[in-house]
GROMACS .gro file of C-alpha atoms in nm:
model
  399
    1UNK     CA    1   1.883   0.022   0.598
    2UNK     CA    2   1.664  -0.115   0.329
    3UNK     CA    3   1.621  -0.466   0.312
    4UNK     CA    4   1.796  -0.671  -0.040
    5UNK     CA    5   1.617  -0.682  -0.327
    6UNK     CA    6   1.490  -1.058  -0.326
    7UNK     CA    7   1.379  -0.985   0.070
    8UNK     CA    8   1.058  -0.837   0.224
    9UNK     CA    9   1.092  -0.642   0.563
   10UNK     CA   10   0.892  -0.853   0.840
   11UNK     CA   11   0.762  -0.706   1.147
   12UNK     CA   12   1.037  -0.645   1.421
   13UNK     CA   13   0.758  -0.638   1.656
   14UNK     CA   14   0.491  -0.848   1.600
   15UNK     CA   15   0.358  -1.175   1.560
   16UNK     CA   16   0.019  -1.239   1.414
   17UNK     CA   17  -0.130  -1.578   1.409
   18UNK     CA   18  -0.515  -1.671   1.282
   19UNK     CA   19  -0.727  -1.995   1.389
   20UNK     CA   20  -1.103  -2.041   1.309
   21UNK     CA   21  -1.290  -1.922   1.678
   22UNK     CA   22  -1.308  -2.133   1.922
   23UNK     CA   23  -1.081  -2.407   1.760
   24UNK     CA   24  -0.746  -2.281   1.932
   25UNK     CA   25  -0.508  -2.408   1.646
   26UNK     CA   26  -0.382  -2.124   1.519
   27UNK     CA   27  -0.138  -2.085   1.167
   28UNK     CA   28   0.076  -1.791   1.107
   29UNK     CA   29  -0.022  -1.486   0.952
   30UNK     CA   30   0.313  -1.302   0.800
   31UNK     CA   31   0.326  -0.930   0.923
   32UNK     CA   32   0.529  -0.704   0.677
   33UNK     CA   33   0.695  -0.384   0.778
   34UNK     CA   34   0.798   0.000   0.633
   35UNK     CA   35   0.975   0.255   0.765
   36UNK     CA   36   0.957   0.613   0.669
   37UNK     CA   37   1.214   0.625   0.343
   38UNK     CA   38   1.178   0.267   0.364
   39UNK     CA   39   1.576   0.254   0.522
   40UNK     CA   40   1.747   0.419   0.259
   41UNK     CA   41   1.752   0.797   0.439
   42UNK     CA   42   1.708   1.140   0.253
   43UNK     CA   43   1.846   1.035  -0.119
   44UNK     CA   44   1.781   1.171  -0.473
   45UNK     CA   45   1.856   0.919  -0.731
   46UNK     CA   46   1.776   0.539  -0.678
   47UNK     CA   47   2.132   0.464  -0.709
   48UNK     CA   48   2.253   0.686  -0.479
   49UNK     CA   49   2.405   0.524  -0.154
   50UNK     CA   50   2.150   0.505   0.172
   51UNK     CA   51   2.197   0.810   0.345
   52UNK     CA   52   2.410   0.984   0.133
   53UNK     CA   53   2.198   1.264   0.179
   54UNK     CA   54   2.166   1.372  -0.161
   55UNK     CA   55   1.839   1.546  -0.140
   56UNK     CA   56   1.854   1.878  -0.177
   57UNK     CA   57   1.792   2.049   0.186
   58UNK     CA   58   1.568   2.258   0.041
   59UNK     CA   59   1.304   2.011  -0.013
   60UNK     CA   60   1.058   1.840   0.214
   61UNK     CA   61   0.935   1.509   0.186
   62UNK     CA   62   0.665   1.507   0.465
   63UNK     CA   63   0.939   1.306   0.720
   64UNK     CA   64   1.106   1.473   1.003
   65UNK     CA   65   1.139   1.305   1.370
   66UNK     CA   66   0.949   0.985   1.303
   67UNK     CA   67   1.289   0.802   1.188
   68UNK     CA   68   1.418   0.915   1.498
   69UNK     CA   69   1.142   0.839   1.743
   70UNK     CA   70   1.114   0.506   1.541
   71UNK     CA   71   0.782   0.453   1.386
   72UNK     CA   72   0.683   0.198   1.150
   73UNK     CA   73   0.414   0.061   1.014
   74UNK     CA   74   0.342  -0.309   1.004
   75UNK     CA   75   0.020  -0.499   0.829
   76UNK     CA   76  -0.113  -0.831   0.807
   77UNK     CA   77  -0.331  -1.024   0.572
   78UNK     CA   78  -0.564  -1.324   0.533
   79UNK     CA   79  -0.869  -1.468   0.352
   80UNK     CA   80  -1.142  -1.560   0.501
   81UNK     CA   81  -1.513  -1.699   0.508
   82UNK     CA   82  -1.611  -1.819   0.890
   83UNK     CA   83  -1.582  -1.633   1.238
   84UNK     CA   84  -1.168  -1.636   1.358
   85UNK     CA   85  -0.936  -1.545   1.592
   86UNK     CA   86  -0.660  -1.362   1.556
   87UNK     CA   87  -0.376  -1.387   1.847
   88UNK     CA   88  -0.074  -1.118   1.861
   89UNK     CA   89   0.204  -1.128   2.034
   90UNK     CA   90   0.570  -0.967   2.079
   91UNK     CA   91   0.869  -1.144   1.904
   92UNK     CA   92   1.122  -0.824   2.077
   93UNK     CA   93   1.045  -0.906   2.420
   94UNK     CA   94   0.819  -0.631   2.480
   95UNK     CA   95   0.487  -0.661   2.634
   96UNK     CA   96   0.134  -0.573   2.497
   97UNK     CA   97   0.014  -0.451   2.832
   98UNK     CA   98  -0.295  -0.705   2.781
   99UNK     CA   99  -0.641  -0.676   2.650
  100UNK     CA  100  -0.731  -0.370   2.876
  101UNK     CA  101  -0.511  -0.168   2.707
  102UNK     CA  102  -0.620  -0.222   2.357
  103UNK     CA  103  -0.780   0.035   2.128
  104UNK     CA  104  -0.909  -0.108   1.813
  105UNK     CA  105  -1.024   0.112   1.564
  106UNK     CA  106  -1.250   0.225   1.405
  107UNK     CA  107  -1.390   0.168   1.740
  108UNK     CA  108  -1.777   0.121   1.534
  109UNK     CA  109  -1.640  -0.243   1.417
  110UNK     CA  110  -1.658  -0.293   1.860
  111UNK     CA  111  -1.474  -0.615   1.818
  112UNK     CA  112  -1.419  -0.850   2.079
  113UNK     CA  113  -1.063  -0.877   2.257
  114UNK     CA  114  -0.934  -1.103   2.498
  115UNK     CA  115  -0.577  -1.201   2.694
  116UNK     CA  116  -0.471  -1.496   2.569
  117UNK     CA  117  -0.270  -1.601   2.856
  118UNK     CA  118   0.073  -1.659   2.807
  119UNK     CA  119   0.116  -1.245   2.714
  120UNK     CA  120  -0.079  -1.288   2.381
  121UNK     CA  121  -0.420  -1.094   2.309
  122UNK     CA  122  -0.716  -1.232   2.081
  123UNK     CA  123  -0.961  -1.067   1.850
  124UNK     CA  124  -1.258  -1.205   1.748
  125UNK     CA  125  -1.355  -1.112   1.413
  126UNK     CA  126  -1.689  -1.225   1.285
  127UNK     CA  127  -1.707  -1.387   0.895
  128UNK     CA  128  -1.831  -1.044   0.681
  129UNK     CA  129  -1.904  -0.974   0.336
  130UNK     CA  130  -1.717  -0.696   0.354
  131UNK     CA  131  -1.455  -0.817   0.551
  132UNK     CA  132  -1.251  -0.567   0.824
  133UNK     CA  133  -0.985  -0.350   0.790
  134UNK     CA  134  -0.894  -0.206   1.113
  135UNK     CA  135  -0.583  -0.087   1.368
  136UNK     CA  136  -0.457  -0.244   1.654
  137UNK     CA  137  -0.361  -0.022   1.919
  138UNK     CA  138  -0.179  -0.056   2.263
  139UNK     CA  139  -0.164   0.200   2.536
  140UNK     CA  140   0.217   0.106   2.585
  141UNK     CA  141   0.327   0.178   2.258
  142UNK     CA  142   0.148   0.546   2.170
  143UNK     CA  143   0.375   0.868   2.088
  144UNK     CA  144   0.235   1.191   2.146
  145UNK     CA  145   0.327   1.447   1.892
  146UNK     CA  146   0.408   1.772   1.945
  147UNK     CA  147   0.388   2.090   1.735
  148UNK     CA  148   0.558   2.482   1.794
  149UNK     CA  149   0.343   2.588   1.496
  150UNK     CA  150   0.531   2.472   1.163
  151UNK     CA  151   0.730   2.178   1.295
  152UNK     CA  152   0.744   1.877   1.500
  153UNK     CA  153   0.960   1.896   1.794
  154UNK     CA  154   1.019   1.662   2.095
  155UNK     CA  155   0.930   1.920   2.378
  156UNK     CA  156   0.743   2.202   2.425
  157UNK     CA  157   0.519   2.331   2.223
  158UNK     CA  158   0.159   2.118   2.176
  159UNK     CA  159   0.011   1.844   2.164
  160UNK     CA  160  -0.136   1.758   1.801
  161UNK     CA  161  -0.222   1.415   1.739
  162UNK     CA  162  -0.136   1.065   1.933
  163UNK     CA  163  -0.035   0.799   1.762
  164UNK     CA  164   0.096   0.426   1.779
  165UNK     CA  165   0.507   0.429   1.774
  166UNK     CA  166   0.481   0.059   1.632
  167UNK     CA  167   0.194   0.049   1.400
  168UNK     CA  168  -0.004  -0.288   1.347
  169UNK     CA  169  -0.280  -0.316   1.079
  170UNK     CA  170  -0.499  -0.609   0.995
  171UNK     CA  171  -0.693  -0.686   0.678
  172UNK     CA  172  -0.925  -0.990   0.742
  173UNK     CA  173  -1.034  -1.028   0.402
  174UNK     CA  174  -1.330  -1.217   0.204
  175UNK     CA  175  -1.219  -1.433  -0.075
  176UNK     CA  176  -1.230  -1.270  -0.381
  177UNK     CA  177  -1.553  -1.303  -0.574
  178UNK     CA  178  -1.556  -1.532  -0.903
  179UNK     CA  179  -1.605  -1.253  -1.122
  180UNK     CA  180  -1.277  -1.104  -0.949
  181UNK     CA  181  -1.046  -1.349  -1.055
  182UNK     CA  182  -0.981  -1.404  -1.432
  183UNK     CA  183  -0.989  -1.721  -1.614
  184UNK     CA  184  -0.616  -1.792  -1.677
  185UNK     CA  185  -0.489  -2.077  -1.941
  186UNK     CA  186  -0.147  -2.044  -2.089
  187UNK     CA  187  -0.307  -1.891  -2.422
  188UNK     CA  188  -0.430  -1.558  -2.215
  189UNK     CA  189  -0.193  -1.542  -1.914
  190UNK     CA  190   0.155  -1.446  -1.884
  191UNK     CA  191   0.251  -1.625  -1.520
  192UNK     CA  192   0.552  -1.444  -1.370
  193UNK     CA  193   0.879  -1.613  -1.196
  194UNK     CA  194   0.942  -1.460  -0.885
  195UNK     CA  195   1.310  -1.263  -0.902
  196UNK     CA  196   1.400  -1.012  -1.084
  197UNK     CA  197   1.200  -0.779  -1.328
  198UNK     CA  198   1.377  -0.703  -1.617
  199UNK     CA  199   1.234  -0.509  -1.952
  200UNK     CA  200   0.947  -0.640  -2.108
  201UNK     CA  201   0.948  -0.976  -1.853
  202UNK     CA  202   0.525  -0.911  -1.823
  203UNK     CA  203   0.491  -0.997  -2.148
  204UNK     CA  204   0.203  -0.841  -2.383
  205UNK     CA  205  -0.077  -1.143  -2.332
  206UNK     CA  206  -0.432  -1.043  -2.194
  207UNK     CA  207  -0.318  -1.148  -1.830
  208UNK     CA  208  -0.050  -1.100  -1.635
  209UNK     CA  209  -0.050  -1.320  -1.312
  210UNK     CA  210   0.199  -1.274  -1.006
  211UNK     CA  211   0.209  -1.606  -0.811
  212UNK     CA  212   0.319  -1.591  -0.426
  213UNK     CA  213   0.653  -1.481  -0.403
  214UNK     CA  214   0.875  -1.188  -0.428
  215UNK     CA  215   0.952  -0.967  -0.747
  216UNK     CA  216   1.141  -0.666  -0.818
  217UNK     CA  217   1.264  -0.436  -1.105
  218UNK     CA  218   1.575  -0.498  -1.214
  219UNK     CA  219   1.709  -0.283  -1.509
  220UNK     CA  220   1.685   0.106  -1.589
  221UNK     CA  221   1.496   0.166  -1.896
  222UNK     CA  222   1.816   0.120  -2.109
  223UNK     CA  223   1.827  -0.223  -1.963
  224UNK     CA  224   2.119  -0.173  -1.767
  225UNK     CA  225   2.107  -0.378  -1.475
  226UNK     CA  226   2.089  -0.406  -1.110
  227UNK     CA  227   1.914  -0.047  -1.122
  228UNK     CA  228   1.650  -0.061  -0.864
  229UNK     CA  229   1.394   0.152  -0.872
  230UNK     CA  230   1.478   0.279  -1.204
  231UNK     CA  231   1.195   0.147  -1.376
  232UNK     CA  232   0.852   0.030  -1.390
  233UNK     CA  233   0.611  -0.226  -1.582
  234UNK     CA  234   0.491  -0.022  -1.846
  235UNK     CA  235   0.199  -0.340  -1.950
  236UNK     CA  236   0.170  -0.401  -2.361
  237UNK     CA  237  -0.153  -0.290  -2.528
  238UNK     CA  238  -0.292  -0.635  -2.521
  239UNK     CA  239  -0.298  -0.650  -2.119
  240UNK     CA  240  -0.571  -0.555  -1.957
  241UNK     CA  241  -0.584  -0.754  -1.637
  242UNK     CA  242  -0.318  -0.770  -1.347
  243UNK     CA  243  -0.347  -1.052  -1.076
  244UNK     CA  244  -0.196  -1.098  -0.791
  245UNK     CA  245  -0.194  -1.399  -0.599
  246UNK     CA  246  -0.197  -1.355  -0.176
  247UNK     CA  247   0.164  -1.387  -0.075
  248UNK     CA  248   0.260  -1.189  -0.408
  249UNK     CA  249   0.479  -0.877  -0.362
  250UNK     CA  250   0.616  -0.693  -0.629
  251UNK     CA  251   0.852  -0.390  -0.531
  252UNK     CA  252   0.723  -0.148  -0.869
  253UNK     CA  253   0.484   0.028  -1.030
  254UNK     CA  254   0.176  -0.040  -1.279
  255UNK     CA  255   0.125   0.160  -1.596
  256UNK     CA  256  -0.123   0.032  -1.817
  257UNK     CA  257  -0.226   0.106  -2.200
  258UNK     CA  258  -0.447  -0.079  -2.336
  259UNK     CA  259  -0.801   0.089  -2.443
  260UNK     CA  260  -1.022  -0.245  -2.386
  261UNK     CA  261  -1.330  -0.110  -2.231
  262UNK     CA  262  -1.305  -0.286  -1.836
  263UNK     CA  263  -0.905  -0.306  -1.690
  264UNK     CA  264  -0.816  -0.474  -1.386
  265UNK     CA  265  -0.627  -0.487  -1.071
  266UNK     CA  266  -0.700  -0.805  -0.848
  267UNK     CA  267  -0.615  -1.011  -0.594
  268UNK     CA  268  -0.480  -1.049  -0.205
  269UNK     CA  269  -0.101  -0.962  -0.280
  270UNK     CA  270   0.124  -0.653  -0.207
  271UNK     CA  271   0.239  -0.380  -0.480
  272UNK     CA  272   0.550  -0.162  -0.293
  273UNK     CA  273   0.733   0.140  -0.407
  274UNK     CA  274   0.964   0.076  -0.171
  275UNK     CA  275   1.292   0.148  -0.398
  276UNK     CA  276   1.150   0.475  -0.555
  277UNK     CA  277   1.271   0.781  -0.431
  278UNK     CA  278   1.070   1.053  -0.311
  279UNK     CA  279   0.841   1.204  -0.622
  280UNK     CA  280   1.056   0.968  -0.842
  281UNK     CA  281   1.025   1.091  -1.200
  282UNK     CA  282   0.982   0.848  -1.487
  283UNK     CA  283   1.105   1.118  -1.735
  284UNK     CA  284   1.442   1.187  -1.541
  285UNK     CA  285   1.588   0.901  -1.450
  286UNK     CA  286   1.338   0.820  -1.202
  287UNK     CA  287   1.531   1.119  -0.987
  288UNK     CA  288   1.385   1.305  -0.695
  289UNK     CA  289   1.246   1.600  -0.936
  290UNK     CA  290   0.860   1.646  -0.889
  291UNK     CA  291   0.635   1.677  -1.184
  292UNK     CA  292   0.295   1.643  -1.180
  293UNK     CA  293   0.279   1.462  -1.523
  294UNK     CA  294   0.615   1.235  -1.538
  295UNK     CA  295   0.612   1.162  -1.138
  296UNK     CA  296   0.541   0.812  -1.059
  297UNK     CA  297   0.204   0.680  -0.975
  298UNK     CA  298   0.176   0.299  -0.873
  299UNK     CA  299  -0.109   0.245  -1.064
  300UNK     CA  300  -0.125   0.462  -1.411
  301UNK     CA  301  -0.287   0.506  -1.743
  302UNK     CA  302  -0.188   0.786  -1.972
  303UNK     CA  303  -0.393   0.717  -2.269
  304UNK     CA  304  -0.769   0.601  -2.168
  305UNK     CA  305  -1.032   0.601  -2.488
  306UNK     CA  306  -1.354   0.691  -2.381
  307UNK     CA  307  -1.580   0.449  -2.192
  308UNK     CA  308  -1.324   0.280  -1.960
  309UNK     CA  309  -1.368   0.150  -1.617
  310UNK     CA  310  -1.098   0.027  -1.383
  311UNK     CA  311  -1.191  -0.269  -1.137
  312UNK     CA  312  -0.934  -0.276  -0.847
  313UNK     CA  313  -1.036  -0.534  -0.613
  314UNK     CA  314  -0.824  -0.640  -0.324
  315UNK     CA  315  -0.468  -0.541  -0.350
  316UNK     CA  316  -0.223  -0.349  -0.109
  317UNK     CA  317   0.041  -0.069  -0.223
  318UNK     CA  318   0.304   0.025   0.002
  319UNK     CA  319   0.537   0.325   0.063
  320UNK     CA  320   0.388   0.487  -0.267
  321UNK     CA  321   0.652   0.781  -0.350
  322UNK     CA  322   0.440   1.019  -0.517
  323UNK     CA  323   0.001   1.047  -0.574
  324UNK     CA  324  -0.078   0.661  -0.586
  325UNK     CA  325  -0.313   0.667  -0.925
  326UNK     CA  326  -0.334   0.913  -1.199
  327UNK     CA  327  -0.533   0.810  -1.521
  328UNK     CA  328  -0.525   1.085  -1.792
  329UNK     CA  329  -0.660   1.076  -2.123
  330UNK     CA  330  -1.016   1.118  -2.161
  331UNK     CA  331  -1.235   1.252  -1.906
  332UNK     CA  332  -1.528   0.925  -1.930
  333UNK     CA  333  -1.301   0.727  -1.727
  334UNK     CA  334  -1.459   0.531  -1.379
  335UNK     CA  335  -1.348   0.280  -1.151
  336UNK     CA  336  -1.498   0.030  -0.928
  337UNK     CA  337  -1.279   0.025  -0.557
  338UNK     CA  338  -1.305  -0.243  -0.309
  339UNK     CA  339  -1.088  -0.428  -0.034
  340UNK     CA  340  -0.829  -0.187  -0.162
  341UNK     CA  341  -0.537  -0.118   0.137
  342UNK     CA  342  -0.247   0.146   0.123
  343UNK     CA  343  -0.021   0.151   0.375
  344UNK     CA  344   0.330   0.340   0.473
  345UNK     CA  345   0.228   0.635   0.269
  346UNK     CA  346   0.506   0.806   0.471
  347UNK     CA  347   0.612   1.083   0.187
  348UNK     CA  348   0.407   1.386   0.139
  349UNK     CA  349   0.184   1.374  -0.165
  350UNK     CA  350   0.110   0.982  -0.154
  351UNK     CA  351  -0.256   1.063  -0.205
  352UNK     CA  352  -0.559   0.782  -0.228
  353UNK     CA  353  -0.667   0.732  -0.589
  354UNK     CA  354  -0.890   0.963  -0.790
  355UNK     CA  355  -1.227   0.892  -0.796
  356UNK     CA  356  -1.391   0.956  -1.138
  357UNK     CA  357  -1.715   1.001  -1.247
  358UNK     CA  358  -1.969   0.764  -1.184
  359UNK     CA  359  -1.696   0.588  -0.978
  360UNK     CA  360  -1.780   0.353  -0.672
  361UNK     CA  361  -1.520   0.276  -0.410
  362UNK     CA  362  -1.619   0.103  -0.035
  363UNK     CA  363  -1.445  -0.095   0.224
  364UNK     CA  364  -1.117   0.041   0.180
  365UNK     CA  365  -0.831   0.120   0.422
  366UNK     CA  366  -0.628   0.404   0.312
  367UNK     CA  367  -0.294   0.536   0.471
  368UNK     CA  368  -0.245   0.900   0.325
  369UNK     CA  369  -0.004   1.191   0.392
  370UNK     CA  370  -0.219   1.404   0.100
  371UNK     CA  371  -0.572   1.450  -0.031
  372UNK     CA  372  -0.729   1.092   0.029
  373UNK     CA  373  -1.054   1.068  -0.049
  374UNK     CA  374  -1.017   1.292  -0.452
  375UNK     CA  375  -1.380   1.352  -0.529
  376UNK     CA  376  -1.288   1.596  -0.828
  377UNK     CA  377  -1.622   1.406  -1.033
  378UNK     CA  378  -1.985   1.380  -1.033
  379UNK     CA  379  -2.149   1.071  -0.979
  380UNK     CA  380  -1.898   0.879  -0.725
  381UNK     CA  381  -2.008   0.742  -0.417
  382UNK     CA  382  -1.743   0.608  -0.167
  383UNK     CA  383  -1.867   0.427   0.153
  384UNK     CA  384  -1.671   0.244   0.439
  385UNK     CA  385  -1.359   0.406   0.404
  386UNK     CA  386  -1.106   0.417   0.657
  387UNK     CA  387  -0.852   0.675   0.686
  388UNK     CA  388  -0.509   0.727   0.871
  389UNK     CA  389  -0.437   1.065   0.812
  390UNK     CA  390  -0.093   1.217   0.819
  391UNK     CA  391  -0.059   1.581   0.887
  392UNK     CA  392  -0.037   1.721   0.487
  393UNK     CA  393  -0.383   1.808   0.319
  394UNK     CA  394  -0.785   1.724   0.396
  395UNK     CA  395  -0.910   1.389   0.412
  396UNK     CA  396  -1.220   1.493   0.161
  397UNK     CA  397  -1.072   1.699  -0.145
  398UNK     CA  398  -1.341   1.837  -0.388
  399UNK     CA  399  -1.203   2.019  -0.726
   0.00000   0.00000   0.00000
């Protein structure tokens, strides 16, 4: 089921907890959780009941047997600036097989692990400029699935691809850079409550700032309320700059229009589509009807002037329902992607972003069940990228 509005899903599974190595005084690190559909089953409108099965049966949103075998993905996060270790254990009374049975990949970042004694296992991970972005992986927990040619099945047929049943991802992140985090006074910033969203709450000042906490949309565009995922922040002309603070997760979308020359997205904190239905489109009641103009993107830009460049530096998206960022308008658009994470990209068509010309993106972690890595542009250059692939589409798409 999904979880209430004002909640986050935590990790059934896993506990994550981060000291600085060596010092053995360790603090929590919270692990989040999604589920394919994100609990609410195979439904067409957002107001539709969970597993109502609304959806036409016609229509395939990328998910067949991994509800019932299941799988999930869970993440964690944390800043940081010296060497650490990070300690996981179970919280369902399952063991972790200890630190034999540990994959960690990519296997190139060849980071240290360790049994931590009382059924725990640590990871050493060295202070980076770049930071890591990597899987956990235990030998207990991996499904094997299978393939007869156009489906997933449970027997017969082959094996295709080997995966963990209870996903765990960790983002050990440096702190943001000063020239990542805007200068906020009350004149230029409009500082969000955590709750609910409703119409025109962001305000239309230069910044808008999400402090730790939880956030969701509220209304339908009409303003009728208790609609979720009937809406998203469509930003006023005047803001430019999103930040999110770590411990910041907002259950919506991003659409920005202003035409100032540099637009942002920044900070440690979580942006989830989690109440959107599959291919939810703006234009129809945010219904399960796919168009490749009016369906949702999380981040999105329909009007860019010439010259622009978008900054995104830092945030995660989670369970995107459609392609995750669309900017349309004129074609001298480029961004500049770092420390960017998507996870639970469950749905078919949750691609990575584009990648425009002149565009640089590096030390990323992207979970995709489409194109991921869109190099449609001259110029771009994209290093460090990590990919979970789902079974829909090439990792590198050229156009």
């Amino acid at each position: 089921m999904p979880v209430k509005p004002g909640n986050v899903r935590q990790s059934h599974r896993y506990s994550v907890e981060v000291s600085q190595a060596g010092a053995n005084t360790f603090y929590d690190s919270f692990v989040y959780e999604a589920i394919p559909r994100n609990g609410n089953g195979r439904i067409y409108a957002p107001t539709d009941a969970p597993y109502s099965n609304t959806l036409n049966a016609t229509v395939d949103d990328g998910i067949s047997i991994e509800p019932s075998i299941g799988l999930n993905m869970a993440w964690s996060q944390f800043e940081y600036s010296h060497d650490v270790d990070v300690r996981i254990t179970t919280i369902d009374g399952s063991t972790l097989g200890g630190a034999g049975s540990v994959s960690i990949r990519p296997t190139a970042d060849n980071l240290a692990v360790r049994d931590g004694g009382d059924g725990s296992v640590i990871i050493r991970v060295p202070a980076a400029t770049n930071g890591y972005r990597f899987s956990v992986e235990f030998a207990n927990d991996l499904y094997s699935f299978r393939s007869n040619g156009s489906d997933y099945v449970t027997s017969g047929g082959s094996v295709v691809g080997v995966e963990p049943t209870n996903a765990l991802v960790i983002f050990a992140s440096p702190f943001l850079a000063a020239s990542d985090v805007p200068s906020m006074t009350a004149a230029n910033t409009h500082t969000k409550t955590p709750g609910p969203t409703n119409n025109g709450d962001w305000g239309n000042k230069s910044i808008l700032y999400f402090p730790p906490g939880m956030y969701y949309m509220n209304q339908d565009q009409s303003g009728n309320s208790g609609k979720l995922g009937s809406n998203h922040m469509r930003l006023g002309s005047n803001t430019y700059w999103v930040h999110f603070a770590p411990g910041a997760y907002v259950k919506g979308a991003i659409e920005y229009f202003t035409t100032a020359a540099n637009f942002y997205a920044t900070g440690h904190g979580v942006l989830s589509g989690e109440n959107y239905v599959y291919q939810a489109n703006a234009a129809e009641d945010y219904m399960a009807i796919k168009s490749d103009t009016t369906s949702l993107r999380m981040w999105w830009h329909d009007n860019l002037v010439s010259g622009q460049t978008w900054t995104c530096q830092g945030p995660t998206i989670a369970a995107p329902p459609f392609n995750t960022m669309d900017f349309n308008g004129n074609s001298g658009v480029s961004s500049r992607i770092s420390n960017y994470k998507q996870v639970s990209a469950f749905f078919f068509q949750t691609d990575g972003p584009e990648i425009y010309t002149n565009s640089i993106v590096h030390d990323v972690f992207w979970h995709v069940n489409d194109d991921a890595i869109k190099i449609y542009y001259s110029g771009a250059s994209v290093s460090r990228a990590t990919i979970w692939k789902c079974l829909n589409d090439p990792i590198i798409q050229m156009g």
